[in-house]
Short mmCIF file of C-alpha atoms and ligand atoms in Angstrom, two decimals:
data_model
loop_
_atom_site.label_atom_id
_atom_site.label_comp_id
_atom_site.label_asym_id
_atom_site.label_seq_id
_atom_site.Cartn_x
_atom_site.Cartn_y
_atom_site.Cartn_z
CA MET A 343 21.18 71.96 -13.25
CA ARG A 344 18.43 74.05 -14.23
CA TYR A 345 15.26 73.36 -15.82
CA LEU A 346 12.81 75.25 -18.23
CA ILE A 347 9.93 73.07 -18.10
CA LEU A 348 6.73 73.35 -20.64
CA SER A 349 3.50 71.60 -20.80
CA ASP A 350 0.65 71.87 -23.14
CA ILE A 351 1.79 74.61 -25.56
CA HIS A 352 -0.67 73.80 -28.32
CA ALA A 353 0.26 75.53 -30.66
CA ASN A 354 0.41 78.70 -29.20
CA LEU A 355 3.33 80.28 -30.62
CA GLU A 356 2.90 83.92 -28.83
CA ALA A 357 2.43 82.20 -25.73
CA LEU A 358 5.64 80.19 -26.15
CA GLU A 359 7.42 83.31 -27.54
CA ALA A 360 6.39 85.36 -24.56
CA VAL A 361 7.86 82.55 -22.08
CA LEU A 362 10.80 82.37 -24.12
CA ALA A 363 11.67 85.92 -23.71
CA GLU A 364 11.05 85.65 -20.21
CA SER A 365 12.92 82.51 -19.38
CA PRO A 366 16.12 83.10 -22.51
CA ALA A 367 19.06 81.12 -23.03
CA GLY A 368 21.25 81.57 -19.94
CA THR A 369 18.75 81.40 -17.03
CA TYR A 370 18.18 77.66 -17.42
CA ASP A 371 20.48 74.99 -18.83
CA ARG A 372 18.26 72.31 -20.36
CA LEU A 373 14.23 72.07 -21.86
CA ILE A 374 12.08 69.53 -20.79
CA VAL A 375 8.41 69.56 -22.34
CA LEU A 376 5.91 67.42 -21.12
CA GLY A 377 3.81 67.03 -24.18
CA ASP A 378 1.04 68.43 -26.25
CA LEU A 379 3.16 70.45 -28.09
CA VAL A 380 0.15 71.12 -30.76
CA GLY A 381 -3.15 70.74 -31.27
CA TYR A 382 -6.19 73.63 -30.74
CA GLY A 383 -3.79 76.78 -32.16
CA ALA A 384 -2.71 77.80 -35.23
CA ASP A 385 1.14 77.60 -35.45
CA PRO A 386 1.76 74.03 -34.74
CA ASN A 387 4.45 73.71 -37.08
CA ALA A 388 6.25 76.81 -35.38
CA VAL A 389 5.92 75.52 -32.12
CA ILE A 390 7.35 72.46 -32.87
CA ASP A 391 10.20 74.14 -35.25
CA ARG A 392 10.88 76.58 -32.18
CA VAL A 393 11.24 73.66 -29.41
CA ARG A 394 12.98 71.18 -31.81
CA ALA A 395 16.10 74.18 -32.24
CA LEU A 396 16.30 74.87 -28.66
CA ASN A 397 17.79 70.79 -28.12
CA PRO A 398 15.43 70.05 -25.60
CA LEU A 399 16.72 67.17 -22.70
CA ALA A 400 13.22 65.62 -23.06
CA VAL A 401 10.36 66.12 -24.71
CA ILE A 402 7.57 63.24 -23.86
CA ARG A 403 3.82 63.32 -25.93
CA GLY A 404 0.66 64.16 -25.24
CA ASN A 405 -2.50 62.84 -26.49
CA HIS A 406 -3.01 65.56 -28.95
CA ASP A 407 0.04 64.96 -30.69
CA LYS A 408 -0.67 61.40 -31.09
CA ALA A 409 -4.03 62.50 -32.35
CA ALA A 410 -2.35 65.21 -34.63
CA CYS A 411 0.32 62.57 -36.21
CA GLY A 412 -2.42 59.68 -36.68
CA LEU A 413 -1.14 57.53 -33.63
CA ASP A 414 -4.64 57.91 -31.88
CA ASP A 415 -7.47 58.50 -33.76
CA GLY A 416 -9.26 61.15 -31.67
CA SER A 417 -12.30 58.97 -30.64
CA SER A 418 -12.02 60.24 -27.39
CA PHE A 419 -12.15 63.62 -28.59
CA ASN A 420 -15.11 66.15 -28.58
CA GLN A 421 -16.18 67.72 -31.86
CA ILE A 422 -14.28 70.26 -31.67
CA ALA A 423 -10.45 68.95 -30.74
CA ARG A 424 -11.27 66.23 -32.89
CA PHE A 425 -11.72 68.71 -35.83
CA ALA A 426 -8.53 70.59 -34.55
CA ALA A 427 -6.84 67.97 -34.44
CA SER A 428 -7.59 66.50 -38.00
CA TRP A 429 -6.72 70.56 -39.02
CA THR A 430 -3.11 69.89 -37.71
CA ASN A 431 -2.47 66.41 -39.13
CA ASP A 432 -3.39 68.12 -42.08
CA THR A 433 -1.10 71.44 -41.45
CA LEU A 434 1.99 69.68 -39.86
CA THR A 435 5.13 69.31 -42.27
CA PRO A 436 6.03 65.28 -43.07
CA ASP A 437 9.32 66.14 -41.13
CA ASN A 438 7.00 67.09 -38.13
CA ARG A 439 4.42 64.67 -37.90
CA GLN A 440 7.69 62.24 -37.74
CA TYR A 441 8.68 63.99 -35.07
CA LEU A 442 5.85 63.48 -33.03
CA ARG A 443 5.61 59.94 -34.01
CA ASP A 444 8.94 59.69 -32.49
CA LEU A 445 8.26 61.21 -29.41
CA PRO A 446 8.63 59.00 -26.80
CA HIS A 447 5.91 58.75 -23.55
CA GLY A 448 5.94 59.18 -20.10
CA PRO A 449 6.81 58.56 -17.49
CA VAL A 450 10.40 59.61 -18.26
CA LEU A 451 13.14 59.78 -15.35
CA ILE A 452 14.95 62.96 -15.12
CA ASP A 453 17.54 63.11 -12.67
CA ASP A 454 17.60 61.45 -9.33
CA HIS A 455 14.99 63.97 -8.22
CA VAL A 456 12.68 64.37 -11.01
CA GLU A 457 10.47 62.56 -13.29
CA ILE A 458 7.83 63.98 -15.86
CA CYS A 459 4.85 62.52 -17.70
CA HIS A 460 2.05 64.06 -19.46
CA GLY A 461 -1.42 62.94 -17.56
CA SER A 462 -0.25 60.66 -14.90
CA PRO A 463 3.05 58.21 -14.26
CA PHE A 464 0.74 54.96 -14.27
CA ASP A 465 -1.17 55.89 -17.75
CA GLU A 466 0.06 58.67 -19.88
CA ASP A 467 -3.37 59.95 -20.94
CA HIS A 468 -5.30 59.78 -17.13
CA TYR A 469 -6.24 63.02 -15.74
CA ILE A 470 -5.08 63.67 -12.34
CA PHE A 471 -8.08 66.09 -10.79
CA ASP A 472 -8.67 65.05 -6.95
CA GLY A 473 -6.75 63.46 -4.17
CA ASN A 474 -7.53 59.75 -5.04
CA ASP A 475 -5.92 60.23 -8.52
CA ALA A 476 -3.12 61.79 -6.77
CA ARG A 477 -2.69 59.61 -4.03
CA ARG A 478 -2.66 56.76 -6.97
CA ALA A 479 0.20 58.93 -8.91
CA LEU A 480 2.20 59.46 -5.83
CA ASP A 481 2.29 55.73 -5.08
CA SER A 482 3.43 54.76 -9.07
CA SER A 483 5.77 57.49 -9.53
CA GLU A 484 9.70 56.74 -8.82
CA ARG A 485 11.22 60.37 -8.02
CA VAL A 486 10.46 62.39 -5.37
CA LEU A 487 9.05 65.24 -7.47
CA CYS A 488 7.06 64.04 -10.60
CA LEU A 489 5.90 66.80 -12.94
CA PHE A 490 2.71 66.31 -14.68
CA GLY A 491 0.32 68.32 -17.12
CA HIS A 492 -2.65 67.19 -18.97
CA THR A 493 -5.59 69.09 -17.14
CA HIS A 494 -4.01 72.62 -17.73
CA LEU A 495 -4.96 73.33 -13.89
CA PRO A 496 -1.55 74.40 -11.91
CA VAL A 497 -1.78 72.46 -8.93
CA ILE A 498 0.58 71.39 -6.22
CA PHE A 499 0.09 67.91 -4.29
CA PHE A 500 2.52 66.73 -1.80
CA ASP A 501 2.93 63.67 0.54
CA GLU A 502 4.62 63.69 4.17
CA ALA A 503 4.74 60.52 5.65
CA GLY A 504 1.31 59.28 4.17
CA HIS A 505 -0.57 62.86 4.72
CA LEU A 506 -1.89 63.82 1.20
CA THR A 507 -2.15 67.57 0.77
CA GLY A 508 -3.58 69.68 -2.36
CA MET A 509 -2.63 73.27 -3.36
CA ILE A 510 -3.26 76.03 -5.62
CA PRO A 511 -0.68 78.20 -6.91
CA GLU A 512 -1.85 81.74 -5.81
CA ILE A 513 0.79 83.61 -6.66
CA SER A 514 2.68 84.48 -9.92
CA HIS A 515 5.71 82.88 -8.54
CA GLN A 516 4.80 80.31 -6.87
CA GLN A 517 8.40 78.90 -5.30
CA LEU A 518 8.46 75.06 -3.72
CA HIS A 519 11.00 73.76 -1.62
CA LEU A 520 11.80 70.30 -2.05
CA ARG A 521 12.87 68.76 1.38
CA ASN A 522 13.55 65.41 3.05
CA GLY A 523 10.82 63.13 3.55
CA VAL A 524 8.21 64.92 1.36
CA ARG A 525 7.69 63.47 -2.01
CA PHE A 526 5.59 66.12 -5.03
CA LEU A 527 3.79 65.66 -7.78
CA VAL A 528 3.04 69.05 -9.33
CA ASN A 529 1.12 69.99 -12.72
CA VAL A 530 3.36 72.99 -14.40
CA GLY A 531 0.21 74.53 -15.96
CA SER A 532 -0.12 75.28 -19.24
CA VAL A 533 1.44 77.43 -21.60
CA GLY A 534 -0.84 77.74 -24.62
CA GLN A 535 -4.18 77.09 -23.21
CA PRO A 536 -4.75 77.97 -19.41
CA ARG A 537 -7.67 76.44 -17.91
CA ASP A 538 -7.84 77.77 -14.26
CA GLY A 539 -9.75 81.05 -15.28
CA ASP A 540 -6.12 83.21 -15.71
CA PRO A 541 -5.28 83.31 -19.50
CA ARG A 542 -1.84 84.17 -18.64
CA ALA A 543 0.56 81.54 -19.50
CA GLY A 544 2.10 78.80 -17.12
CA TYR A 545 5.26 77.30 -16.78
CA ALA A 546 7.52 76.21 -14.09
CA THR A 547 11.69 76.27 -13.79
CA TYR A 548 13.56 73.64 -11.45
CA ASP A 549 16.91 74.58 -9.86
CA SER A 550 18.47 70.92 -8.66
CA ALA A 551 20.78 73.00 -6.61
CA GLY A 552 17.75 74.11 -4.32
CA PRO A 553 15.99 71.92 -4.74
CA THR A 554 13.67 74.75 -5.78
CA LEU A 555 10.63 74.58 -8.50
CA VAL A 556 8.58 77.91 -9.21
CA LEU A 557 5.73 78.00 -11.17
CA HIS A 558 5.23 80.96 -13.23
CA ARG A 559 2.37 83.07 -14.82
CA MET A 560 3.76 85.10 -18.19
CA GLU A 561 1.07 87.69 -19.97
CA TYR A 562 1.42 87.13 -23.99
CA PRO A 563 -0.43 88.99 -26.92
CA VAL A 564 -3.87 86.64 -26.70
CA GLU A 565 -5.62 88.98 -29.35
CA VAL A 566 -2.45 87.44 -31.55
CA ALA A 567 -3.14 84.35 -30.98
CA GLN A 568 -7.20 84.81 -31.22
CA ARG A 569 -6.46 85.80 -35.22
CA LYS A 570 -4.34 83.50 -35.98
CA ILE A 571 -6.93 80.72 -34.92
CA MET A 572 -10.25 82.81 -36.85
CA ALA A 573 -7.60 83.05 -39.67
CA ALA A 574 -6.95 79.26 -40.14
CA GLY A 575 -10.27 78.60 -39.87
CA LEU A 576 -10.47 77.04 -36.83
CA PRO A 577 -13.30 76.66 -33.99
CA GLN A 578 -14.39 80.01 -32.78
CA THR A 579 -14.34 78.39 -29.26
CA LEU A 580 -10.86 78.26 -29.19
CA ALA A 581 -9.97 81.67 -29.89
CA ASN A 582 -12.56 82.46 -27.28
CA ARG A 583 -11.17 80.38 -24.57
CA LEU A 584 -7.62 81.94 -24.54
CA ALA A 585 -8.92 85.33 -23.20
CA ILE A 586 -10.77 83.56 -20.04
CA GLY A 587 -8.18 80.99 -19.39
CA ARG A 588 -10.99 78.24 -19.61
ZN1 ZN B 1155 -3.16 69.55 -23.18
#
């Protein structure tokens, strides 16, 4: 089975379309989304419609999805994120708002090897930044490969006989071969709002026949997404950050 794995799209239709053009139907079997379909970007409905039309195997909710559909009051958000969540809530169609409300929380088990979560397997809203977070996550994950998002920072942690290693992917198509006795915890990056200084959309593909995971980066028309953010009346910071990937 080949999976296309997307996280943190954040209503960025241009980034999503670029990724889907690079990985068209037929190059993968099923789509998996790790949450934060919306928030920050100008196209929440178009992004949700596009994802729904692809009949994904699994979509779990992110903190911005919860805030945008009223499941969370956004009190933990900064002012700009809260403004964007409120704008998104006003902009969503009733059907798409309900779709977000009905999304399950992670972790979700995908197959015998893979599980997914938004923040971490022990708390959907917890950010995995360092080795301590990664250790906790690996200890609570039930599969040898746990995929997460939320920080918008691609990273690979692996645990070999209790020895934890963290690795930042450095090439555009970073390959990872699963091997016996090693457990992996991988942030697949953010499609719509990367924060590692690389503005290209980040996503992953997984082939259970390897089993192999590949972390990808893909250029997209950032300036189009920026213009839409400005035209929507969303804060300019949200447009600016897309160009620098922060
Ligand atoms: Zn996010």
